[in-house]
Coordinates of C-alpha atoms in Angstrom, one line a residue:
X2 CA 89.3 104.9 99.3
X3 CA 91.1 103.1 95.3
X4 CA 92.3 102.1 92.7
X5 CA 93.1 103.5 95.4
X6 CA 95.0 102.8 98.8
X7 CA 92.0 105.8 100.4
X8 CA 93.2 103.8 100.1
X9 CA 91.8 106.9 101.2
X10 CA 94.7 106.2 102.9
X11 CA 101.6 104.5 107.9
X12 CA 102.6 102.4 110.5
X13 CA 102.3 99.9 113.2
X14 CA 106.0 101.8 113.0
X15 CA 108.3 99.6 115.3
X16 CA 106.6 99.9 117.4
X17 CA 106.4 102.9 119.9
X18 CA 109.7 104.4 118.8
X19 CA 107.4 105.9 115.6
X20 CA 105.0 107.9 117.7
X21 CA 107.3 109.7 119.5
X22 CA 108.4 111.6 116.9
X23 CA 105.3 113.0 115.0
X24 CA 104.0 113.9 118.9
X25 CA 106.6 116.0 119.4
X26 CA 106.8 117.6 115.8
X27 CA 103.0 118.5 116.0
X28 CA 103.4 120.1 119.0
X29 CA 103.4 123.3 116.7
X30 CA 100.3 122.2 115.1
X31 CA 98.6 121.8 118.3
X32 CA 98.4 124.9 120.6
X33 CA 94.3 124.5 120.8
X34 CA 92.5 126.9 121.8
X35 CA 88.7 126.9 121.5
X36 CA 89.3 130.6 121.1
X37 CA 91.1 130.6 117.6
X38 CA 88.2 128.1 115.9
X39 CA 90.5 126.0 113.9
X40 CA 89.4 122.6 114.1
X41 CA 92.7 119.7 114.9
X42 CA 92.4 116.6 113.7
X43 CA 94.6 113.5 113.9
X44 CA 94.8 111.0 111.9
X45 CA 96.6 107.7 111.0
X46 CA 98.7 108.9 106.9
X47 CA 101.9 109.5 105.6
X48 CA 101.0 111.8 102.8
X49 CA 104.5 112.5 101.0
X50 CA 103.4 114.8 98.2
X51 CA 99.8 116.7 97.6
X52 CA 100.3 115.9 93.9
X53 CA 97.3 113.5 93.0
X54 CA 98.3 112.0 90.3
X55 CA 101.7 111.0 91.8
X56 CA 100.9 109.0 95.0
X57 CA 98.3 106.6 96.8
X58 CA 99.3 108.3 100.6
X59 CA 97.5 111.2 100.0
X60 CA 93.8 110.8 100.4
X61 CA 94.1 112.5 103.8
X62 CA 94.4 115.4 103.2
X63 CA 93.6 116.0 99.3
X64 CA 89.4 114.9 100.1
X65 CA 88.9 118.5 102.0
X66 CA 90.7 120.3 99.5
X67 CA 89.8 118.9 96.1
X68 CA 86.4 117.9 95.0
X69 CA 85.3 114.3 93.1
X70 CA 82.8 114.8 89.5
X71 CA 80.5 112.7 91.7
X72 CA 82.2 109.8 93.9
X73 CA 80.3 108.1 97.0
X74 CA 79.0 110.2 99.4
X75 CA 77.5 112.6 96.9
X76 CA 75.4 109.2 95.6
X77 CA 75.0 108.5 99.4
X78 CA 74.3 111.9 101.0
X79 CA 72.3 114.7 99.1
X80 CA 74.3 117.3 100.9
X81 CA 77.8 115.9 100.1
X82 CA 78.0 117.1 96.4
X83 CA 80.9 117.4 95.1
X84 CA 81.7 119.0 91.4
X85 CA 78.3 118.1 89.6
X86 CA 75.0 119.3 90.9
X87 CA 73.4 116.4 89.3
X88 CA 74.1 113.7 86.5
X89 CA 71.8 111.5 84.9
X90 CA 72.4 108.2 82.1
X91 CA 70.7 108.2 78.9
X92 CA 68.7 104.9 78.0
X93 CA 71.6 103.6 76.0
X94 CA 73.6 103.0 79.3
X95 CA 76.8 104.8 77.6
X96 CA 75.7 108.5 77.6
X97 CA 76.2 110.2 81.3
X98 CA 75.3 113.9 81.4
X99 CA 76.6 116.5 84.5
X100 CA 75.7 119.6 85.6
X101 CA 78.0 121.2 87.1
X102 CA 77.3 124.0 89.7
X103 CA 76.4 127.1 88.3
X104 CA 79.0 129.7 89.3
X105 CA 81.2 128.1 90.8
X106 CA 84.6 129.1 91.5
X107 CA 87.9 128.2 91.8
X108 CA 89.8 128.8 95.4
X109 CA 91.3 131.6 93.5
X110 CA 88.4 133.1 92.0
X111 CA 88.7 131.8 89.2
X112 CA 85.3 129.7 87.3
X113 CA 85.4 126.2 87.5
X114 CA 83.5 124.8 84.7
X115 CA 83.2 121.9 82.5
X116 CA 86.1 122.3 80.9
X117 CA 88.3 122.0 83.3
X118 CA 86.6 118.6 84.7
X119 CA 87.2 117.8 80.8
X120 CA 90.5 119.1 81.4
X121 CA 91.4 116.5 84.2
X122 CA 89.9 113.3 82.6
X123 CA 91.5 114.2 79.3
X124 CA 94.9 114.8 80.5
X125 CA 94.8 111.7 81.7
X126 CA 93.3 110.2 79.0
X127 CA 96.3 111.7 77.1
X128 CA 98.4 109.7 79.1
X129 CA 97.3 106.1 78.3
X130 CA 99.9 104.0 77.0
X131 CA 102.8 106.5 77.5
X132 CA 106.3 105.9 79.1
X133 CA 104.8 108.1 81.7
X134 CA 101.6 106.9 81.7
X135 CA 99.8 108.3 85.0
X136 CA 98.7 105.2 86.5
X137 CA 100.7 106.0 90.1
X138 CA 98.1 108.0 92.4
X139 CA 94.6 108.5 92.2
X140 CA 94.2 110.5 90.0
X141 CA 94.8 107.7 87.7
X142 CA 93.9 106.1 84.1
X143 CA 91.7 103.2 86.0
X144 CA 88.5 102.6 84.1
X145 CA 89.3 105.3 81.3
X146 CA 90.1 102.7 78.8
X147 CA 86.1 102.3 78.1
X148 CA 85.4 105.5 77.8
X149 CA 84.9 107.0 74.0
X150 CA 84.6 110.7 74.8
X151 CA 84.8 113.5 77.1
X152 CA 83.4 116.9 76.1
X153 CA 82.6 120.1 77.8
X154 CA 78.8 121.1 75.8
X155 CA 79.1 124.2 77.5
X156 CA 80.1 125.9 81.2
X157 CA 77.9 124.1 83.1
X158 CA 77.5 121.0 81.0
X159 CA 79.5 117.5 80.9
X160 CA 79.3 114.6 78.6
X161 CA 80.9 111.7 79.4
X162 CA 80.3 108.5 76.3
X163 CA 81.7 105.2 77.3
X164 CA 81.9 102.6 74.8
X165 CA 80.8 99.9 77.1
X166 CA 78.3 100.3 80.0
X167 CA 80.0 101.0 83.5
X168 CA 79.3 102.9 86.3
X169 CA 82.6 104.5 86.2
X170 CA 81.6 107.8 85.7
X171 CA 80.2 108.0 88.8
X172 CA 82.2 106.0 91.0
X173 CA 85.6 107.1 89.8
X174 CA 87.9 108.8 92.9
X175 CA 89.8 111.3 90.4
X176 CA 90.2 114.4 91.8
X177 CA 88.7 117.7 90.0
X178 CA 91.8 120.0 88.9
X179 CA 91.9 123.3 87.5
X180 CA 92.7 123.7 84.1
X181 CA 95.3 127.1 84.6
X182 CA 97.3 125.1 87.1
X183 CA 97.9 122.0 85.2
X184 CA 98.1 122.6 81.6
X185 CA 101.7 123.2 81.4
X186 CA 102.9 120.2 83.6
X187 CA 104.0 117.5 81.6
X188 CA 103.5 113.8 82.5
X189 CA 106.6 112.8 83.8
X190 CA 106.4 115.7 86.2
X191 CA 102.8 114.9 86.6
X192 CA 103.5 111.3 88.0
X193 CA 106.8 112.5 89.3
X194 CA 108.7 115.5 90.5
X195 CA 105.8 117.9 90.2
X196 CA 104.6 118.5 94.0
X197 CA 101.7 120.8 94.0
X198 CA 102.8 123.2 97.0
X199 CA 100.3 124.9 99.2
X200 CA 98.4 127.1 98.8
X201 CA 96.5 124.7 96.6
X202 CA 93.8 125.7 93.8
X203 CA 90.7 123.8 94.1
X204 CA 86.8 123.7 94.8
X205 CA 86.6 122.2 98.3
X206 CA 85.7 123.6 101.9
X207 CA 89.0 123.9 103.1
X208 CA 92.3 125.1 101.3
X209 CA 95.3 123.4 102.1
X210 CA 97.3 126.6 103.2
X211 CA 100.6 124.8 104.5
X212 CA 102.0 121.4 104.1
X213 CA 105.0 119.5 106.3
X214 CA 105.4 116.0 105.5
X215 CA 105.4 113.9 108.3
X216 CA 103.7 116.8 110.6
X217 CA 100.7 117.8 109.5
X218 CA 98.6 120.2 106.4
X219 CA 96.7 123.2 107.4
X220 CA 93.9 124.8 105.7
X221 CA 91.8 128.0 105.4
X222 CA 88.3 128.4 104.4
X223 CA 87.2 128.6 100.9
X224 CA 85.9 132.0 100.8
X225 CA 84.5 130.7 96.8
X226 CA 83.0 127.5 98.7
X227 CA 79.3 126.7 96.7
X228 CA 77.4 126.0 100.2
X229 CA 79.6 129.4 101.6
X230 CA 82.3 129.6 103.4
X231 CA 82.8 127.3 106.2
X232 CA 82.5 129.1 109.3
X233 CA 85.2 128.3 110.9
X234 CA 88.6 129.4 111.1
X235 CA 90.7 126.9 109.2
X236 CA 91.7 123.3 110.6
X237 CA 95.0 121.5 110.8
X238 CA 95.1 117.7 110.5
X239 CA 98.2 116.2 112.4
X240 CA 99.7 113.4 110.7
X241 CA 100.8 110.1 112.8
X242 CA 102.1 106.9 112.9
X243 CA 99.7 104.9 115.8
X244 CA 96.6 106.0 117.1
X245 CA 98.4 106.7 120.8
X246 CA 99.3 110.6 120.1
X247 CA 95.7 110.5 119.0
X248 CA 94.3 109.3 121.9
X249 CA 96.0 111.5 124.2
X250 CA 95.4 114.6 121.8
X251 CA 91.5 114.1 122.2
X252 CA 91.9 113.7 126.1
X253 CA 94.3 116.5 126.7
X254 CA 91.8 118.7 124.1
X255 CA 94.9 119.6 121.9
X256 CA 93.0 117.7 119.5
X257 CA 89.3 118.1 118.3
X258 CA 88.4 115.3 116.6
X259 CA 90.4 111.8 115.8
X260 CA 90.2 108.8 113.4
X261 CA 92.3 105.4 113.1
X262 CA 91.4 105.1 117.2
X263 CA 92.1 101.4 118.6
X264 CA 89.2 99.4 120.4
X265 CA 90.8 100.2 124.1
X266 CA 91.4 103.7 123.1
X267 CA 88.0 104.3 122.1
X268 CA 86.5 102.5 124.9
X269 CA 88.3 104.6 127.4
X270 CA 87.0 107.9 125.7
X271 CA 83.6 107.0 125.6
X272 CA 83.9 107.3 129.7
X273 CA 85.1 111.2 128.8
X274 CA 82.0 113.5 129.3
X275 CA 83.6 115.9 126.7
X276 CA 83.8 113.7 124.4
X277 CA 81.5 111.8 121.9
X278 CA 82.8 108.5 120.0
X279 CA 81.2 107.0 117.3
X280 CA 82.2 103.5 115.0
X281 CA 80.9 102.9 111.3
X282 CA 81.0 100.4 108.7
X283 CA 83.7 101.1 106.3
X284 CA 85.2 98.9 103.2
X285 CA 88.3 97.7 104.8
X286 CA 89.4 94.0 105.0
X287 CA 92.0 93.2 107.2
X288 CA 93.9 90.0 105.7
X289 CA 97.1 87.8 105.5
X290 CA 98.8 87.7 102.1
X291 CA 101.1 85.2 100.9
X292 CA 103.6 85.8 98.6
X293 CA 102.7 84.6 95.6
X294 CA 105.6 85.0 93.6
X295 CA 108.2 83.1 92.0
X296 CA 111.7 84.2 91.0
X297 CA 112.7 87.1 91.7
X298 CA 111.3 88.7 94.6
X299 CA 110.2 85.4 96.0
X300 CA 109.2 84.1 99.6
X301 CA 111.6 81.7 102.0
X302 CA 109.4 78.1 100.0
X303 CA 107.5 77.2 97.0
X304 CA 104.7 76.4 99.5
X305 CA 103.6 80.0 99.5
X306 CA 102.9 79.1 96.2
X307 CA 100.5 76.4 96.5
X308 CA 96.4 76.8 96.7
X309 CA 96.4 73.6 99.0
X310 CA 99.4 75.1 101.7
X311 CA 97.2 78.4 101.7
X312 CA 94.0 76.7 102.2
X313 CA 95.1 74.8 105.0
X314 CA 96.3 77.8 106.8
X315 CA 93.0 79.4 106.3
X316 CA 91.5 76.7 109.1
X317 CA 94.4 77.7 112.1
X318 CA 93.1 81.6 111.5
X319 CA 90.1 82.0 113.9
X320 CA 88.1 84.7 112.8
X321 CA 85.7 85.1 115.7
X322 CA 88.5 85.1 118.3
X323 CA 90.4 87.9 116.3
X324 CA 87.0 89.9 116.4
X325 CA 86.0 89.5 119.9
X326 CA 89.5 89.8 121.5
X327 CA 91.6 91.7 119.2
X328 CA 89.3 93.6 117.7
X329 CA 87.3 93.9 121.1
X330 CA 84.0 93.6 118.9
X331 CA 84.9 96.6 116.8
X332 CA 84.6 94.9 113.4
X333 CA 82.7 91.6 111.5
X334 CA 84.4 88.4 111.1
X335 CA 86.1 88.4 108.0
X336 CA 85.3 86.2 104.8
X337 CA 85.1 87.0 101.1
X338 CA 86.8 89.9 99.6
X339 CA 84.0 91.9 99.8
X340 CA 82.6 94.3 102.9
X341 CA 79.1 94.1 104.2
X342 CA 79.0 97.5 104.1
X343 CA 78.7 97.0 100.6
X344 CA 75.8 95.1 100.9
X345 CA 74.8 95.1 97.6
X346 CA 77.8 92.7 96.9
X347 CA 78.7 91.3 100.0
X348 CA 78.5 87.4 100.5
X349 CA 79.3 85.6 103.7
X350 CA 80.2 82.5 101.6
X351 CA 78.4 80.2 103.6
X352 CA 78.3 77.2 101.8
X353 CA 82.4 77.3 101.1
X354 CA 83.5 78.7 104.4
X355 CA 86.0 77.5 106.2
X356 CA 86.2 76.7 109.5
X357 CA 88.8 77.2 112.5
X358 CA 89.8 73.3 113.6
X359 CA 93.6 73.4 113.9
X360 CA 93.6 69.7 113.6
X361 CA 91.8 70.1 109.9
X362 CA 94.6 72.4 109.1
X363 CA 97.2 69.6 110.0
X364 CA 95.5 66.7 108.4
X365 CA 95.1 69.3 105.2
X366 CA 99.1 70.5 105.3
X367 CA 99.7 66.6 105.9
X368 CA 97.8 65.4 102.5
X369 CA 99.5 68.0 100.4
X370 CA 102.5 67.0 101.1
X371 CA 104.0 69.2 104.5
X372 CA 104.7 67.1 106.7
X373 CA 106.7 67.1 110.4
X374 CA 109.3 64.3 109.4
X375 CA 111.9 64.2 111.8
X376 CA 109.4 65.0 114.6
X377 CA 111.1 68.2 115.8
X378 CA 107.8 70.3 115.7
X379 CA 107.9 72.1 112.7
X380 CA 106.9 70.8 109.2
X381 CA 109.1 70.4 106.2
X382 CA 108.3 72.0 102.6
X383 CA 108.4 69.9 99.5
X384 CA 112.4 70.5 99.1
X385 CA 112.8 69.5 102.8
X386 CA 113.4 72.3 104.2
X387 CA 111.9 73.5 107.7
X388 CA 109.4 76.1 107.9
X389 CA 110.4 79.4 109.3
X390 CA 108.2 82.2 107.8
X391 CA 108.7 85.8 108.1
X392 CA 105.4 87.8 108.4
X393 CA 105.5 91.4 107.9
X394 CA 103.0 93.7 109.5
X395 CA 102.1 97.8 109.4
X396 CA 99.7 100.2 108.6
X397 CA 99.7 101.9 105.6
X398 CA 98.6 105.9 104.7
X399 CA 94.6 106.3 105.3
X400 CA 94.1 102.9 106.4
X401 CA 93.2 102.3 110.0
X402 CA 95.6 100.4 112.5
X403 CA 95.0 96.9 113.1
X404 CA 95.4 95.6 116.3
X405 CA 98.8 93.9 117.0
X406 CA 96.8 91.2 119.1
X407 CA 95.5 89.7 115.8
X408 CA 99.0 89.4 114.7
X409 CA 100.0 87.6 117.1
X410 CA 97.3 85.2 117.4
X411 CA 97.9 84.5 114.0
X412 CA 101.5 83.4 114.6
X413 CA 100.5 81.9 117.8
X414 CA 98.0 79.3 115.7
X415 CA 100.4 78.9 113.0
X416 CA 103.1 77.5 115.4
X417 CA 100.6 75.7 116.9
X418 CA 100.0 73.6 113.4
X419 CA 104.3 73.2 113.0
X420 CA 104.8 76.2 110.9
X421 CA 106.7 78.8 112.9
X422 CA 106.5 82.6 112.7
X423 CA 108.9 85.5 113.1
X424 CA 107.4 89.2 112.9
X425 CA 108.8 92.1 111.5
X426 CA 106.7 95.6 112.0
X427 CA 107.1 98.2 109.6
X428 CA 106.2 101.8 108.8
X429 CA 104.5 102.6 106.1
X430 CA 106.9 103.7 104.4
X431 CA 109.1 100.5 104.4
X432 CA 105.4 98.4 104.2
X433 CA 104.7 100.3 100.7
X434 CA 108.8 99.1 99.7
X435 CA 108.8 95.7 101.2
X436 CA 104.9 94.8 99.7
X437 CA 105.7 96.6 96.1
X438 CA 106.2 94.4 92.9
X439 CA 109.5 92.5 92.9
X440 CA 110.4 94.7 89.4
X441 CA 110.1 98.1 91.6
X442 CA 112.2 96.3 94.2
X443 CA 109.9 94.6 96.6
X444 CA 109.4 91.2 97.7
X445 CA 111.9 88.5 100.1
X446 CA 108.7 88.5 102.5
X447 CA 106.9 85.0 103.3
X448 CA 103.4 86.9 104.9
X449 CA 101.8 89.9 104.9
X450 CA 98.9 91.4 107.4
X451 CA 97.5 94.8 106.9
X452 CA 94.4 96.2 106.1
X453 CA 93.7 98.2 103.2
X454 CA 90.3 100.7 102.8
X455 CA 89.1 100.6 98.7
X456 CA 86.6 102.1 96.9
X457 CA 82.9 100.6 97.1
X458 CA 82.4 100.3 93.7
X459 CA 82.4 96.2 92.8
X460 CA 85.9 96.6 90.1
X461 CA 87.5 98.6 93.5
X462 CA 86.4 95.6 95.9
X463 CA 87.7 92.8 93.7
X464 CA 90.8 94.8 93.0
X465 CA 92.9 93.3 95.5
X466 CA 93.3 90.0 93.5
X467 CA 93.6 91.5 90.0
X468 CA 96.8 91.0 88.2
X469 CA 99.1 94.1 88.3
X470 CA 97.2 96.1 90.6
X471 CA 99.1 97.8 93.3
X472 CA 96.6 97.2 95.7
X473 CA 97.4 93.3 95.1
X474 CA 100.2 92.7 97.6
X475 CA 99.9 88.8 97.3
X476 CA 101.0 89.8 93.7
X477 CA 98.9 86.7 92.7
X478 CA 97.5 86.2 89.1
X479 CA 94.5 84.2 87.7
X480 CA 93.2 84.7 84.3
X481 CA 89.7 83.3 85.2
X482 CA 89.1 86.0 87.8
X483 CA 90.8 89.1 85.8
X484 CA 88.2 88.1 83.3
X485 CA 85.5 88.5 85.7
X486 CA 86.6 91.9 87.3
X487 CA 86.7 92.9 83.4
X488 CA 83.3 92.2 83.1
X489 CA 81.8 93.9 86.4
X490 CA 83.3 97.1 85.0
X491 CA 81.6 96.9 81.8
X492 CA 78.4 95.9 83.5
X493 CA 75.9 98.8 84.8
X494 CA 72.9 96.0 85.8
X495 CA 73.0 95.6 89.3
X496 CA 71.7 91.8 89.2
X497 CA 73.9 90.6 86.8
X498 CA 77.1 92.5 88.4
X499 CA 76.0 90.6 91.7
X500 CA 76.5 87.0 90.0
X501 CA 80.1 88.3 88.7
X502 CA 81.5 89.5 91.5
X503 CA 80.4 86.5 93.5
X504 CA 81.9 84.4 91.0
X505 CA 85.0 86.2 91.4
X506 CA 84.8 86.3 95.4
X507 CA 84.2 82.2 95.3
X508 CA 87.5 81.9 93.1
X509 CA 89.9 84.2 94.6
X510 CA 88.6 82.4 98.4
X511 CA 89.0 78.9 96.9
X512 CA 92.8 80.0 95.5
X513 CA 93.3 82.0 98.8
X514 CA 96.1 84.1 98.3
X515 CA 94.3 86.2 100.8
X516 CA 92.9 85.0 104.1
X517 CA 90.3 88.1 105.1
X518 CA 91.2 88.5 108.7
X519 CA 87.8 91.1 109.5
X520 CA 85.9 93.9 108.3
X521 CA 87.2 96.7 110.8
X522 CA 84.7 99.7 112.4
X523 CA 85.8 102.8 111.7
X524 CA 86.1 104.0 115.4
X525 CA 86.5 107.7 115.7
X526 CA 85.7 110.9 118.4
X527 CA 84.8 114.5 118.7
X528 CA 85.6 116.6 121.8
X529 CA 82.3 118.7 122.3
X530 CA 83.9 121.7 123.9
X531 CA 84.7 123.5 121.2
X532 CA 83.0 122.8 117.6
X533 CA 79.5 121.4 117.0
X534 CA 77.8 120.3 113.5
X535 CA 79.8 117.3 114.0
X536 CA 77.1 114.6 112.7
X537 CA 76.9 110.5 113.2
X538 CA 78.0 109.3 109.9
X539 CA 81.5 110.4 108.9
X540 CA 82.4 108.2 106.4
X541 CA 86.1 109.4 105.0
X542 CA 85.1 109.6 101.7
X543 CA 84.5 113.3 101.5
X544 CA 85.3 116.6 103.1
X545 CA 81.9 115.8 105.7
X546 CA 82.3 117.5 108.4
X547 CA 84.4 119.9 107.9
X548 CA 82.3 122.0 105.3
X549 CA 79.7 122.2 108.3
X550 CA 81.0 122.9 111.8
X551 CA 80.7 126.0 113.6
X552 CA 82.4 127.0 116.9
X553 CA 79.8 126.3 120.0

């Protein structure tokens, strides 16, 4: 989900005391009844606008509303187009041609064309080097830089000309908008204030209708929908903070289909008859982050700052154990930056990888310099100082909930090996504050583990270590490796895009401001009372199902 924090896109929330409150504010939401045919959903977000180019929390819901040019599942799935029929590169790598769907409408009648996908990639185009610059959600100017033109040739006819090969045009997450909507909004409302209430205009199955942050959005059919409208009756996706109110909506039937479910959870559904589960490969690392940073904003030691403190501590972080008894089997054992279920690009870093020996880590933290001096039990930094690290820990919007287990085996191994942990859990809200750059007021954390779910594109998996992303929480910086992620976005040969980003993966492992914890399984279930059409590969990157299901 990328540049984006899809992102697609809350809260280990302190921990309990933050699902109480969403359960009881759905309750609205939730009167199910086969009989009306809208489709509930619950889901792990904290959406707090539906303004795309103004926030990263919004990914659920904007995917069922508003349609991509192109985006992943319409290159993975022929039946999950979204806003071009087709598309097609000319020899010279730079000239990308779509056609967009003949006749298609707006959700309020109106046509949707080229134009207005020129409209949208323009505008923000527009944009680039402004005060207000929209760079802040996702509809953002990410990967626009490279591109020479954008031009409507006529209705149904889009030319995009970069000036370097990329793949950008067809892997970008922007969101298609209507030209008569957002013509007049200027930037900084764009990227601000602006906050696109419901009912929205857009080209998607289902309309958000109705919006209450921190509740939940509803929608109605698209009665303009290309493939027709959906046939049923609208759908409301309930917004939480855990996966619990989840879990009991699915069992209770006051919700019809749930995402972000924990390993135990799911397990104890899949003993439901009226229920189906179901677990896929998704591009989400969970990791610790250090914090990088010096000066302002700053952790609790220098040490945080050190390659050879941050490499030791990758050999007290068992990988397996986190995956076969937090994670209960549910994910892969974490390693490079990138996913296996991007398998182009993925890389189990064989030949570099460390290993879990708690005694390695001790000789390691001992030859850099951290050493247990007064033989109290927990190691000294460089200034003589005892460790005592504060690790912060949520889930944030879209993302799916790691398991608190893994967090505290982490800190249980770290105290093992003298360096002592305290844990602070957040909602996503306070994550997103905490985690932010130290000039937007974030920082005064030692480490951090969350997961986050980016694009599958090989610029949106190396994202997380390039200088003055968001999605960079370590907030670390290397020149070598921003060079390389410049290059794999100018680079359309798969082969050749391969050898960068492994280059890139083997530098940013060696520095390790990150410590990939696991690849995660997206676990999720239907009830199958009520709705059928439901499918075995929902990946979250577009509005599949939901476009499809029909009452039973």
């Amino acid at each position: 989900m990328d540049n984006w924090q899809f992102s697609r896109r809350t809260a280990l929330k302190a921990m309990l005391a933050g699902s109480a409150a969403p359960w009881l504010m759905n309750v609205k939401a939730f009167a199910s009844s086969c009989d009306d045919h809208i489709v509930r959903v619950g889901g792990i977000a904290a959406p707090d606008t539906l303004n795309p180019f103004a926030s990263y929390s919004n990914w659920w819901p904007l995917v069922y509303t508003y349609d991509f040019l192109v985006c992943v599942d319409a290159q993975r799935h022929a039946d999950r187009k979204g806003f071009a029929k087709e598309w097609s590169v000319a020899d010279d790598e730079l000239t990308w041609t779509f056609k967009i769907w003949p006749g298609l409408k707006w959700s309020d009648g109106q046509p949707a064309t080229a134009r207005d996908a020129t409209f949208t990639y323009n505008y923000l185009r527009g944009s680039i080097g402004k005060p207000d610059e929209l760079n802040v959600g996702f509809n953002s100017t990410g990967g626009l830089q490279n591109v020479e033109s954008i031009t409507a040739l006529d209705d149904e006819t889009l030319q995009i000309v970069t000036k370097l090969p990329t793949r950008w045009p067809i892997d970008n997450a922007v969101f298609m908008v209507p030209e008569h909507i957002w013509k007049d909004v200027s930037y900084a409302d764009a990227r601000g204030t602006f906050r696109n209430d419901p009912p929205l205009v857009a080209t998607g199955p289902m309309i958000i209708s109705e919006f209450k942050q921190g509740q939940f959005a509803r929608f109605t059919p698209n009665p303009h929908f290309r493939a027709g409208q959906p046939k049923t009756a609208g759908m409301v996706f309930n917004f939480f903070n855990t996966a619990d109110p989840i879990a009991q909506g699915l069992k209770s039937g006051n919700l019809d289909y749930g995402v972000s479910l924990t390993a135990s959870q799911w397990a104890d559904l899949s003993q439901d008859s009226a229920i189906q589960v179901g677990q896929n490969r998704i591009e989400q690392r969970d990791y610790l982050a250090f914090n990088t940073v010096s000066g302002d904003g700053a952790g609790s030691t220098k040490a945080l700052q050190d390659p050879a403190f941050r490499d030791a501590i990758g050999y007290a972080i068992d990988q397996k154990v986190l995956v076969e008894r937090a994670y209960q089997g549910h994910a892969d054992p974490g390693a490079g930056l990138v996913a296996p279920v991007a398998s182009d690009y993925y890389s189990d870093l064989k030949d570099i990888r460390r290993h879990f020996d708690l005694a390695e880590a001790g000789r390691r933290l001992d030859a850099a310099g951290y050493r247990d001096t007064n033989g109290d039990g927990v190691r000294e930094d460089k200034d003589g100082n005892s460790f005592q690290l504060e690790l912060i820990t949520g889930t944030g919007s879209g993302n799916l909930e790691m398991p608190i287990a893994a967090v505290q085996f982490i800190a249980g191994w770290l105290g093992q090996i003298g360096i002592p942990v305290s844990v602070t859990q957040l909602d996503s809200g306070a994550l997103n504050a905490r985690t932010a750059a130290p000039a937007k007021g974030g920082g005064r954390w030692d480490l951090l583990v969350q997961g986050l779910w980016s694009g599958p594109s090989a610029q949106q998996l190396l994202n997380l270590g390039k200088t003055g992303e968001l999605t960079n929480t370590a907030h670390w910086s290397n020149e070598k490796f921003d060079q390389l992620v410049s290059q794999v976005g100018v680079t359309v040969d798969l082969k050749k895009s391969r050898e960068l980003v492994d280059q890139a993966a083997r530098l940013i492992y060696t520095e390790a401001p990150y410590i990939i914890l696991s690849y995660p399984l997206m676990l999720d279930a239907h009830r199958k009372d009520c709705f059928e059409g439901w499918g075995t590969d929902i990946s979250g990157w577009s509005y599949c199902p939901f476009d499809r299901l029909k009452a039973v």
